[in-house]
Amino acid sequence: MQIKLHQGDLLGDEKFGDSVAIDTEAMGLNPHRDRLCLVQLCGADQVCHLVQFAEGEFAAPNLVNLLRDKKITKIFHFARFDLAMLKHYLGVTVDPVYCTKIASRLARTFTDRHSLKDLSRELLGVEMSKIEQSSDWGAAKLSEAQLKYAASDVIHLHQIAAALDAMLKRE
């Protein structure tokens, strides 16, 4: 897995194709209290771009342009939270959006297991560690374990979306 860490914004020359997997990390779950710390992006090429934000510095024009680009589908897992964070901190309405959690609920009515960890295991045979989920994402320097965890949250979303689409079409 290739990981590229960016400070404050994408470079602007990244190529994601017609879809990009996206996730966010924050200091907590309340956008009005807990700041956005990291945005993870991964194209079909499996290169993970992590955009780290310093406190109070949320001007990211290249990232915002990508999020607004209507030609690129943005794939999330539990999009509601990520979209709220992106709207609150970057002022952007993301469009178009594909949410693997919603797709899972529609396609997999036989189960109540719709977490990213469950989908990765059940659809792809990939075990995900969630140990770093509640770590200090506001740290100035993120650990290697945090970077790998952040990338793991987006690297499989394209495959999960494809598997769920196949199930939706079948059913």
CSV table of N, CA and C in Angstrom, one decimal:
chain,number,residue,atom,x,y,z
A,1,MET,N,0.9,-1.2,0.0
A,1,MET,CA,0.0,0.0,0.0
A,1,MET,C,0.9,1.2,0.0
A,2,GLN,N,0.7,2.1,-1.0
A,2,GLN,CA,1.4,3.3,-1.1
A,2,GLN,C,0.7,4.5,-0.4
A,3,ILE,N,1.3,5.2,0.5
A,3,ILE,CA,0.7,6.3,1.3
A,3,ILE,C,1.5,7.6,1.0
A,4,LYS,N,0.7,8.6,0.7
A,4,LYS,CA,1.3,9.9,0.5
A,4,LYS,C,0.7,10.9,1.4
A,5,LEU,N,1.4,11.5,2.3
A,5,LEU,CA,0.9,12.4,3.3
A,5,LEU,C,1.1,13.8,2.8
A,6,HIS,N,0.0,14.6,2.9
A,6,HIS,CA,0.0,16.0,2.4
A,6,HIS,C,-0.4,16.9,3.6
A,7,GLN,N,0.2,18.0,3.7
A,7,GLN,CA,-0.1,19.0,4.8
A,7,GLN,C,-1.0,20.1,4.2
A,8,GLY,N,-2.3,20.1,4.7
A,8,GLY,CA,-3.2,21.2,4.4
A,8,GLY,C,-4.0,21.1,3.1
A,9,ASP,N,-3.5,20.4,2.1
A,9,ASP,CA,-4.2,20.3,0.8
A,9,ASP,C,-3.5,19.2,-0.1
A,10,LEU,N,-4.2,18.8,-1.1
A,10,LEU,CA,-3.6,18.0,-2.1
A,10,LEU,C,-2.7,18.8,-3.0
A,11,LEU,N,-1.8,18.2,-3.7
A,11,LEU,CA,-1.0,19.0,-4.6
A,11,LEU,C,-1.7,19.6,-5.8
A,12,GLY,N,-2.8,18.9,-6.2
A,12,GLY,CA,-3.6,19.4,-7.3
A,12,GLY,C,-3.4,18.6,-8.6
A,13,ASP,N,-2.3,17.8,-8.6
A,13,ASP,CA,-2.0,17.0,-9.9
A,13,ASP,C,-2.3,15.5,-9.7
A,14,GLU,N,-3.0,15.1,-8.6
A,14,GLU,CA,-3.4,13.7,-8.4
A,14,GLU,C,-4.5,13.4,-9.4
A,15,LYS,N,-4.4,12.1,-9.8
A,15,LYS,CA,-5.4,11.6,-10.8
A,15,LYS,C,-6.2,10.5,-10.1
A,16,PHE,N,-7.5,10.6,-9.9
A,16,PHE,CA,-8.3,9.6,-9.2
A,16,PHE,C,-9.2,8.8,-10.1
A,17,GLY,N,-9.3,9.2,-11.4
A,17,GLY,CA,-10.2,8.6,-12.3
A,17,GLY,C,-11.7,9.0,-12.1
A,18,ASP,N,-12.6,8.1,-12.3
A,18,ASP,CA,-14.0,8.5,-12.2
A,18,ASP,C,-14.6,8.3,-10.8
A,19,SER,N,-13.8,7.7,-9.9
A,19,SER,CA,-14.3,7.6,-8.5
A,19,SER,C,-13.1,7.7,-7.6
A,20,VAL,N,-13.4,8.1,-6.4
A,20,VAL,CA,-12.4,8.2,-5.3
A,20,VAL,C,-13.0,7.8,-4.0
A,21,ALA,N,-12.3,7.0,-3.2
A,21,ALA,CA,-12.8,6.6,-1.9
A,21,ALA,C,-12.3,7.6,-0.9
A,22,ILE,N,-13.2,8.0,0.0
A,22,ILE,CA,-12.9,9.1,1.0
A,22,ILE,C,-13.3,8.7,2.4
A,23,ASP,N,-12.5,9.1,3.3
A,23,ASP,CA,-12.9,9.0,4.8
A,23,ASP,C,-12.3,10.2,5.5
A,24,THR,N,-12.7,10.4,6.7
A,24,THR,CA,-12.2,11.5,7.5
A,24,THR,C,-11.8,10.9,8.9
A,25,GLU,N,-10.9,11.6,9.6
A,25,GLU,CA,-10.6,11.4,11.0
A,25,GLU,C,-10.7,12.7,11.7
A,26,ALA,N,-11.3,12.6,12.9
A,26,ALA,CA,-11.5,13.9,13.6
A,26,ALA,C,-11.2,13.6,15.1
A,27,MET,N,-11.3,14.6,15.9
A,27,MET,CA,-11.0,14.5,17.3
A,27,MET,C,-12.2,13.9,18.1
A,28,GLY,N,-13.3,13.7,17.4
A,28,GLY,CA,-14.5,13.1,18.0
A,28,GLY,C,-15.6,13.1,17.0
A,29,LEU,N,-16.8,12.9,17.4
A,29,LEU,CA,-17.9,12.7,16.5
A,29,LEU,C,-18.9,13.9,16.4
A,30,ASN,N,-18.6,15.0,17.0
A,30,ASN,CA,-19.4,16.2,16.9
A,30,ASN,C,-18.7,17.3,16.0
A,31,PRO,N,-19.2,17.5,14.8
A,31,PRO,CA,-18.5,18.5,14.0
A,31,PRO,C,-18.4,19.9,14.5
A,32,HIS,N,-19.4,20.3,15.4
A,32,HIS,CA,-19.4,21.6,16.0
A,32,HIS,C,-18.4,21.7,17.2
A,33,ARG,N,-17.9,20.6,17.7
A,33,ARG,CA,-16.9,20.6,18.8
A,33,ARG,C,-15.6,20.0,18.4
A,34,ASP,N,-15.6,18.9,17.7
A,34,ASP,CA,-14.4,18.1,17.4
A,34,ASP,C,-13.9,18.4,16.0
A,35,ARG,N,-12.7,18.9,15.9
A,35,ARG,CA,-12.2,19.3,14.6
A,35,ARG,C,-11.8,18.2,13.7
A,36,LEU,N,-11.9,18.5,12.4
A,36,LEU,CA,-11.4,17.7,11.3
A,36,LEU,C,-9.9,17.6,11.4
A,37,CYS,N,-9.3,16.4,11.3
A,37,CYS,CA,-7.8,16.3,11.4
A,37,CYS,C,-7.2,15.8,10.1
A,38,LEU,N,-7.9,14.8,9.5
A,38,LEU,CA,-7.4,14.1,8.3
A,38,LEU,C,-8.5,13.8,7.3
A,39,VAL,N,-8.2,13.9,6.1
A,39,VAL,CA,-9.0,13.4,5.0
A,39,VAL,C,-8.2,12.4,4.2
A,40,GLN,N,-8.7,11.2,4.1
A,40,GLN,CA,-8.0,10.1,3.3
A,40,GLN,C,-8.7,9.9,2.0
A,41,LEU,N,-8.0,9.8,0.9
A,41,LEU,CA,-8.5,9.6,-0.4
A,41,LEU,C,-7.7,8.4,-1.1
A,42,CYS,N,-8.4,7.6,-1.9
A,42,CYS,CA,-7.8,6.6,-2.6
A,42,CYS,C,-8.5,6.4,-3.9
A,43,GLY,N,-7.7,6.4,-5.0
A,43,GLY,CA,-8.3,6.1,-6.3
A,43,GLY,C,-8.2,4.6,-6.6
A,44,ALA,N,-8.6,4.2,-7.8
A,44,ALA,CA,-8.6,2.8,-8.2
A,44,ALA,C,-7.1,2.3,-8.3
A,45,ASP,N,-6.2,3.2,-8.3
A,45,ASP,CA,-4.8,2.8,-8.4
A,45,ASP,C,-4.2,2.4,-7.1
A,46,GLN,N,-5.0,2.4,-6.0
A,46,GLN,CA,-4.6,2.0,-4.7
A,46,GLN,C,-3.6,2.9,-4.0
A,47,VAL,N,-3.3,4.1,-4.5
A,47,VAL,CA,-2.4,5.0,-3.9
A,47,VAL,C,-3.3,5.9,-2.9
A,48,CYS,N,-2.9,5.9,-1.6
A,48,CYS,CA,-3.7,6.6,-0.6
A,48,CYS,C,-3.1,7.9,-0.4
A,49,HIS,N,-3.9,9.0,-0.5
A,49,HIS,CA,-3.5,10.3,-0.2
A,49,HIS,C,-4.1,10.8,1.1
A,50,LEU,N,-3.3,11.2,2.1
A,50,LEU,CA,-3.8,11.6,3.4
A,50,LEU,C,-3.5,13.1,3.5
A,51,VAL,N,-4.6,13.9,3.7
A,51,VAL,CA,-4.4,15.3,3.9
A,51,VAL,C,-4.6,15.6,5.3
A,52,GLN,N,-3.5,16.1,6.0
A,52,GLN,CA,-3.6,16.4,7.4
A,52,GLN,C,-3.8,17.9,7.6
A,53,PHE,N,-4.7,18.2,8.5
A,53,PHE,CA,-5.0,19.6,8.8
A,53,PHE,C,-4.5,20.1,10.1
A,54,ALA,N,-3.8,21.2,10.2
A,54,ALA,CA,-3.4,21.8,11.5
A,54,ALA,C,-4.6,22.5,12.0
A,55,GLU,N,-4.7,22.7,13.3
A,55,GLU,CA,-5.9,23.3,13.9
A,55,GLU,C,-6.1,24.7,13.3
A,56,GLY,N,-7.3,25.0,12.9
A,56,GLY,CA,-7.7,26.3,12.4
A,56,GLY,C,-7.3,26.5,10.9
A,57,GLU,N,-6.6,25.6,10.3
A,57,GLU,CA,-6.2,25.8,8.9
A,57,GLU,C,-6.9,24.8,8.0
A,58,PHE,N,-8.0,25.3,7.4
A,58,PHE,CA,-8.8,24.5,6.6
A,58,PHE,C,-9.0,25.0,5.1
A,59,ALA,N,-8.1,25.8,4.7
A,59,ALA,CA,-8.1,26.2,3.3
A,59,ALA,C,-7.5,25.2,2.4
A,60,ALA,N,-8.3,24.5,1.7
A,60,ALA,CA,-7.7,23.4,0.8
A,60,ALA,C,-8.4,23.4,-0.5
A,61,PRO,N,-8.1,24.4,-1.4
A,61,PRO,CA,-8.8,24.6,-2.6
A,61,PRO,C,-8.7,23.4,-3.6
A,62,ASN,N,-7.6,22.7,-3.6
A,62,ASN,CA,-7.5,21.5,-4.5
A,62,ASN,C,-8.4,20.4,-4.0
A,63,LEU,N,-8.4,20.1,-2.7
A,63,LEU,CA,-9.3,19.1,-2.2
A,63,LEU,C,-10.8,19.5,-2.4
A,64,VAL,N,-11.1,20.7,-2.2
A,64,VAL,CA,-12.5,21.2,-2.3
A,64,VAL,C,-12.9,21.1,-3.8
A,65,ASN,N,-12.0,21.4,-4.7
A,65,ASN,CA,-12.4,21.2,-6.2
A,65,ASN,C,-12.6,19.8,-6.5
A,66,LEU,N,-11.9,18.9,-6.0
A,66,LEU,CA,-12.1,17.4,-6.2
A,66,LEU,C,-13.4,17.0,-5.6
A,67,LEU,N,-13.7,17.5,-4.4
A,67,LEU,CA,-15.0,17.1,-3.7
A,67,LEU,C,-16.2,17.6,-4.5
A,68,ARG,N,-16.1,18.8,-5.2
A,68,ARG,CA,-17.2,19.4,-5.9
A,68,ARG,C,-17.3,18.8,-7.3
A,69,ASP,N,-16.3,18.1,-7.8
A,69,ASP,CA,-16.3,17.7,-9.2
A,69,ASP,C,-17.4,16.6,-9.4
A,70,LYS,N,-18.4,17.0,-10.2
A,70,LYS,CA,-19.5,16.1,-10.5
A,70,LYS,C,-19.2,14.9,-11.4
A,71,LYS,N,-18.0,14.9,-12.0
A,71,LYS,CA,-17.6,13.8,-12.9
A,71,LYS,C,-17.0,12.7,-12.1
A,72,ILE,N,-16.7,12.9,-10.8
A,72,ILE,CA,-16.0,11.9,-10.0
A,72,ILE,C,-17.0,11.5,-8.8
A,73,THR,N,-17.3,10.2,-8.8
A,73,THR,CA,-18.1,9.7,-7.7
A,73,THR,C,-17.2,9.6,-6.4
A,74,LYS,N,-17.8,10.0,-5.3
A,74,LYS,CA,-17.0,9.9,-4.0
A,74,LYS,C,-17.6,8.8,-3.2
A,75,ILE,N,-16.8,7.8,-3.0
A,75,ILE,CA,-17.3,6.6,-2.2
A,75,ILE,C,-16.9,6.7,-0.8
A,76,PHE,N,-17.9,6.6,0.1
A,76,PHE,CA,-17.7,6.7,1.5
A,76,PHE,C,-18.2,5.5,2.2
A,77,HIS,N,-17.8,5.2,3.4
A,77,HIS,CA,-18.6,4.3,4.3
A,77,HIS,C,-19.1,5.1,5.4
A,78,PHE,N,-20.4,5.1,5.7
A,78,PHE,CA,-21.1,6.0,6.6
A,78,PHE,C,-20.8,7.4,6.2
A,79,ALA,N,-21.3,7.8,5.0
A,79,ALA,CA,-21.1,9.1,4.5
A,79,ALA,C,-21.6,10.2,5.3
A,80,ARG,N,-22.7,10.0,6.0
A,80,ARG,CA,-23.3,11.1,6.8
A,80,ARG,C,-22.3,11.8,7.7
A,81,PHE,N,-21.5,11.1,8.4
A,81,PHE,CA,-20.5,11.8,9.3
A,81,PHE,C,-19.5,12.5,8.5
A,82,ASP,N,-18.9,11.9,7.5
A,82,ASP,CA,-17.8,12.5,6.7
A,82,ASP,C,-18.3,13.7,6.0
A,83,LEU,N,-19.5,13.6,5.4
A,83,LEU,CA,-20.1,14.8,4.7
A,83,LEU,C,-20.4,16.0,5.7
A,84,ALA,N,-20.8,15.7,6.9
A,84,ALA,CA,-21.0,16.7,7.9
A,84,ALA,C,-19.7,17.4,8.2
A,85,MET,N,-18.6,16.6,8.4
A,85,MET,CA,-17.3,17.2,8.7
A,85,MET,C,-16.8,18.0,7.6
A,86,LEU,N,-16.9,17.5,6.4
A,86,LEU,CA,-16.4,18.2,5.2
A,86,LEU,C,-17.2,19.5,5.0
A,87,LYS,N,-18.5,19.5,5.2
A,87,LYS,CA,-19.3,20.7,5.0
A,87,LYS,C,-18.9,21.7,6.1
A,88,HIS,N,-18.8,21.3,7.3
A,88,HIS,CA,-18.5,22.2,8.4
A,88,HIS,C,-17.1,22.8,8.3
A,89,TYR,N,-16.1,22.0,8.0
A,89,TYR,CA,-14.7,22.5,8.0
A,89,TYR,C,-14.2,23.1,6.7
A,90,LEU,N,-14.7,22.5,5.6
A,90,LEU,CA,-14.2,22.9,4.3
A,90,LEU,C,-15.3,23.7,3.5
A,91,GLY,N,-16.5,23.8,4.1
A,91,GLY,CA,-17.6,24.5,3.4
A,91,GLY,C,-18.0,23.9,2.1
A,92,VAL,N,-17.8,22.7,1.9
A,92,VAL,CA,-18.1,22.0,0.6
A,92,VAL,C,-19.3,21.0,0.7
A,93,THR,N,-20.1,21.1,-0.3
A,93,THR,CA,-21.2,20.1,-0.5
A,93,THR,C,-20.6,19.1,-1.5
A,94,VAL,N,-20.4,17.9,-1.1
A,94,VAL,CA,-19.8,16.8,-1.9
A,94,VAL,C,-20.9,16.2,-2.8
A,95,ASP,N,-20.6,16.0,-4.1
A,95,ASP,CA,-21.5,15.5,-5.0
A,95,ASP,C,-20.8,15.0,-6.2
A,96,PRO,N,-21.1,13.8,-6.8
A,96,PRO,CA,-22.1,12.8,-6.3
A,96,PRO,C,-21.4,11.9,-5.2
A,97,VAL,N,-22.3,11.2,-4.4
A,97,VAL,CA,-21.8,10.4,-3.3
A,97,VAL,C,-22.4,9.0,-3.4
A,98,TYR,N,-21.6,8.0,-3.0
A,98,TYR,CA,-21.9,6.6,-2.9
A,98,TYR,C,-21.6,6.2,-1.5
A,99,CYS,N,-22.5,5.7,-0.8
A,99,CYS,CA,-22.2,5.2,0.6
A,99,CYS,C,-22.3,3.7,0.7
A,100,THR,N,-21.2,3.1,1.1
A,100,THR,CA,-21.2,1.6,1.1
A,100,THR,C,-22.1,1.1,2.3
A,101,LYS,N,-22.3,1.9,3.3
A,101,LYS,CA,-23.1,1.4,4.4
A,101,LYS,C,-24.6,1.4,4.0
A,102,ILE,N,-25.0,2.4,3.3
A,102,ILE,CA,-26.4,2.4,2.8
A,102,ILE,C,-26.6,1.3,1.7
A,103,ALA,N,-25.6,1.1,0.8
A,103,ALA,CA,-25.7,0.1,-0.1
A,103,ALA,C,-25.7,-1.3,0.5
A,104,SER,N,-25.0,-1.5,1.6
A,104,SER,CA,-25.0,-2.7,2.4
A,104,SER,C,-26.4,-3.0,3.0
A,105,ARG,N,-26.9,-1.9,3.6
A,105,ARG,CA,-28.3,-2.1,4.2
A,105,ARG,C,-29.3,-2.5,3.2
A,106,LEU,N,-29.2,-2.0,1.9
A,106,LEU,CA,-30.1,-2.3,0.9
A,106,LEU,C,-29.9,-3.7,0.3
A,107,ALA,N,-28.6,-4.1,0.1
A,107,ALA,CA,-28.3,-5.3,-0.5
A,107,ALA,C,-28.3,-6.5,0.5
A,108,ARG,N,-27.9,-6.2,1.7
A,108,ARG,CA,-27.7,-7.3,2.7
A,108,ARG,C,-28.7,-7.3,3.8
A,109,THR,N,-30.0,-7.4,3.5
A,109,THR,CA,-31.0,-7.3,4.5
A,109,THR,C,-31.0,-8.6,5.4
A,110,PHE,N,-30.2,-9.6,5.1
A,110,PHE,CA,-30.2,-10.8,5.9
A,110,PHE,C,-29.3,-10.6,7.1
A,111,THR,N,-28.7,-9.4,7.3
A,111,THR,CA,-27.8,-9.2,8.4
A,111,THR,C,-27.9,-7.8,9.0
A,112,ASP,N,-27.4,-7.7,10.2
A,112,ASP,CA,-27.4,-6.3,10.8
A,112,ASP,C,-25.9,-5.9,10.9
A,113,ARG,N,-25.0,-6.6,10.2
A,113,ARG,CA,-23.6,-6.3,10.2
A,113,ARG,C,-23.2,-5.5,9.0
A,114,HIS,N,-23.1,-4.2,9.2
A,114,HIS,CA,-22.8,-3.3,8.0
A,114,HIS,C,-21.6,-2.4,8.3
A,115,SER,N,-20.8,-2.7,9.3
A,115,SER,CA,-19.6,-1.9,9.5
A,115,SER,C,-18.6,-2.1,8.4
A,116,LEU,N,-17.7,-1.2,8.3
A,116,LEU,CA,-16.6,-1.4,7.3
A,116,LEU,C,-15.8,-2.6,7.6
A,117,LYS,N,-15.5,-2.8,8.8
A,117,LYS,CA,-14.8,-4.0,9.2
A,117,LYS,C,-15.5,-5.3,8.8
A,118,ASP,N,-16.8,-5.4,9.1
A,118,ASP,CA,-17.6,-6.5,8.7
A,118,ASP,C,-17.7,-6.7,7.1
A,119,LEU,N,-17.9,-5.6,6.4
A,119,LEU,CA,-17.9,-5.7,5.0
A,119,LEU,C,-16.6,-6.1,4.4
A,120,SER,N,-15.5,-5.6,4.9
A,120,SER,CA,-14.2,-6.0,4.4
A,120,SER,C,-14.0,-7.5,4.6
A,121,ARG,N,-14.3,-8.0,5.8
A,121,ARG,CA,-14.2,-9.4,6.1
A,121,ARG,C,-15.1,-10.3,5.2
A,122,GLU,N,-16.4,-9.9,5.2
A,122,GLU,CA,-17.4,-10.8,4.6
A,122,GLU,C,-17.4,-10.7,3.0
A,123,LEU,N,-17.1,-9.6,2.5
A,123,LEU,CA,-17.1,-9.4,1.0
A,123,LEU,C,-15.7,-9.7,0.4
A,124,LEU,N,-14.7,-9.3,1.1
A,124,LEU,CA,-13.3,-9.4,0.5
A,124,LEU,C,-12.4,-10.4,1.2
A,125,GLY,N,-12.8,-10.9,2.3
A,125,GLY,CA,-11.9,-11.8,3.1
A,125,GLY,C,-10.7,-11.0,3.7
A,126,VAL,N,-10.9,-9.7,3.9
A,126,VAL,CA,-9.8,-8.9,4.5
A,126,VAL,C,-10.1,-8.5,5.9
A,127,GLU,N,-9.2,-8.9,6.8
A,127,GLU,CA,-9.4,-8.5,8.2
A,127,GLU,C,-8.8,-7.1,8.5
A,128,MET,N,-9.6,-6.2,9.1
A,128,MET,CA,-9.2,-4.9,9.4
A,128,MET,C,-9.0,-4.7,10.9
A,129,SER,N,-7.9,-4.0,11.3
A,129,SER,CA,-7.7,-3.7,12.7
A,129,SER,C,-8.3,-2.3,12.9
A,130,LYS,N,-9.0,-2.1,14.0
A,130,LYS,CA,-9.6,-0.8,14.3
A,130,LYS,C,-8.9,-0.2,15.6
A,131,ILE,N,-7.7,-0.7,15.9
A,131,ILE,CA,-7.0,-0.3,17.1
A,131,ILE,C,-6.8,1.2,17.1
A,132,GLU,N,-6.4,1.8,16.0
A,132,GLU,CA,-6.0,3.2,15.9
A,132,GLU,C,-7.2,4.1,15.8
A,133,GLN,N,-8.4,3.6,15.7
A,133,GLN,CA,-9.6,4.4,15.5
A,133,GLN,C,-9.8,5.5,16.5
A,134,SER,N,-9.5,5.3,17.7
A,134,SER,CA,-9.7,6.3,18.7
A,134,SER,C,-8.4,6.9,19.2
A,135,SER,N,-7.4,7.0,18.3
A,135,SER,CA,-6.2,7.6,18.7
A,135,SER,C,-6.2,9.1,18.5
A,136,ASP,N,-5.1,9.8,18.9
A,136,ASP,CA,-5.1,11.2,18.9
A,136,ASP,C,-4.8,11.7,17.4
A,137,TRP,N,-5.8,11.9,16.7
A,137,TRP,CA,-5.7,12.4,15.3
A,137,TRP,C,-5.3,13.8,15.2
A,138,GLY,N,-5.3,14.6,16.3
A,138,GLY,CA,-4.9,16.0,16.2
A,138,GLY,C,-3.4,16.2,16.5
A,139,ALA,N,-2.7,15.1,16.7
A,139,ALA,CA,-1.2,15.2,16.9
A,139,ALA,C,-0.5,15.8,15.7
A,140,ALA,N,0.5,16.6,15.9
A,140,ALA,CA,1.2,17.2,14.8
A,140,ALA,C,1.9,16.2,13.9
A,141,LYS,N,2.4,15.1,14.5
A,141,LYS,CA,3.0,14.1,13.8
A,141,LYS,C,2.3,12.8,14.0
A,142,LEU,N,1.7,12.2,13.0
A,142,LEU,CA,0.9,11.0,13.1
A,142,LEU,C,1.9,9.8,13.1
A,143,SER,N,1.6,8.8,13.8
A,143,SER,CA,2.4,7.6,13.9
A,143,SER,C,2.3,6.8,12.6
A,144,GLU,N,3.2,5.9,12.3
A,144,GLU,CA,3.1,5.0,11.2
A,144,GLU,C,1.9,4.1,11.3
A,145,ALA,N,1.5,3.7,12.5
A,145,ALA,CA,0.3,2.9,12.7
A,145,ALA,C,-0.9,3.7,12.3
A,146,GLN,N,-1.0,5.0,12.7
A,146,GLN,CA,-2.1,5.8,12.4
A,146,GLN,C,-2.2,6.0,10.8
A,147,LEU,N,-1.1,6.2,10.2
A,147,LEU,CA,-1.1,6.4,8.7
A,147,LEU,C,-1.6,5.1,8.0
A,148,LYS,N,-1.2,4.0,8.5
A,148,LYS,CA,-1.6,2.7,7.9
A,148,LYS,C,-3.1,2.5,8.2
A,149,TYR,N,-3.5,2.8,9.4
A,149,TYR,CA,-5.0,2.6,9.7
A,149,TYR,C,-5.8,3.5,8.8
A,150,ALA,N,-5.4,4.8,8.7
A,150,ALA,CA,-6.2,5.8,7.9
A,150,ALA,C,-6.3,5.3,6.4
A,151,ALA,N,-5.2,4.8,5.9
A,151,ALA,CA,-5.2,4.3,4.5
A,151,ALA,C,-6.1,3.1,4.4
A,152,SER,N,-6.1,2.2,5.4
A,152,SER,CA,-6.9,1.0,5.3
A,152,SER,C,-8.4,1.3,5.3
A,153,ASP,N,-8.8,2.4,5.8
A,153,ASP,CA,-10.2,2.8,5.8
A,153,ASP,C,-10.7,3.2,4.4
A,154,VAL,N,-9.8,3.4,3.4
A,154,VAL,CA,-10.2,3.8,2.1
A,154,VAL,C,-9.7,2.8,1.0
A,155,ILE,N,-8.7,2.1,1.2
A,155,ILE,CA,-8.1,1.3,0.2
A,155,ILE,C,-9.0,0.2,-0.4
A,156,HIS,N,-10.0,-0.3,0.4
A,156,HIS,CA,-10.9,-1.4,-0.1
A,156,HIS,C,-12.3,-0.9,-0.5
A,157,LEU,N,-12.5,0.4,-0.4
A,157,LEU,CA,-13.9,0.9,-0.6
A,157,LEU,C,-14.3,0.7,-2.1
A,158,HIS,N,-13.4,0.8,-3.1
A,158,HIS,CA,-13.8,0.5,-4.5
A,158,HIS,C,-14.3,-0.9,-4.6
A,159,GLN,N,-13.6,-1.8,-4.1
A,159,GLN,CA,-13.9,-3.3,-4.2
A,159,GLN,C,-15.2,-3.6,-3.5
A,160,ILE,N,-15.4,-3.0,-2.3
A,160,ILE,CA,-16.6,-3.2,-1.5
A,160,ILE,C,-17.8,-2.6,-2.3
A,161,ALA,N,-17.7,-1.4,-2.9
A,161,ALA,CA,-18.8,-0.8,-3.7
A,161,ALA,C,-19.1,-1.7,-4.9
A,162,ALA,N,-18.1,-2.3,-5.5
A,162,ALA,CA,-18.3,-3.2,-6.7
A,162,ALA,C,-19.1,-4.4,-6.3
A,163,ALA,N,-18.7,-5.0,-5.1
A,163,ALA,CA,-19.3,-6.2,-4.6
A,163,ALA,C,-20.8,-5.9,-4.3
A,164,LEU,N,-21.0,-4.8,-3.6
A,164,LEU,CA,-22.4,-4.4,-3.2
A,164,LEU,C,-23.2,-4.1,-4.5
A,165,ASP,N,-22.7,-3.5,-5.4
A,165,ASP,CA,-23.4,-3.2,-6.7
A,165,ASP,C,-23.8,-4.5,-7.4
A,166,ALA,N,-22.9,-5.5,-7.4
A,166,ALA,CA,-23.3,-6.8,-7.9
A,166,ALA,C,-24.4,-7.4,-7.2
A,167,MET,N,-24.4,-7.3,-5.9
A,167,MET,CA,-25.5,-7.9,-5.1
A,167,MET,C,-26.8,-7.1,-5.3
A,168,LEU,N,-26.7,-5.8,-5.4
A,168,LEU,CA,-27.9,-5.0,-5.7
A,168,LEU,C,-28.5,-5.3,-7.0
A,169,LYS,N,-27.7,-5.5,-8.0
A,169,LYS,CA,-28.2,-5.9,-9.4
A,169,LYS,C,-28.8,-7.2,-9.4
A,170,ARG,N,-28.1,-8.2,-8.7
A,170,ARG,CA,-28.7,-9.5,-8.6
A,170,ARG,C,-30.0,-9.6,-7.9
A,171,GLU,N,-30.2,-8.8,-6.9
A,171,GLU,CA,-31.4,-8.9,-6.1
A,171,GLU,C,-32.5,-7.9,-6.6
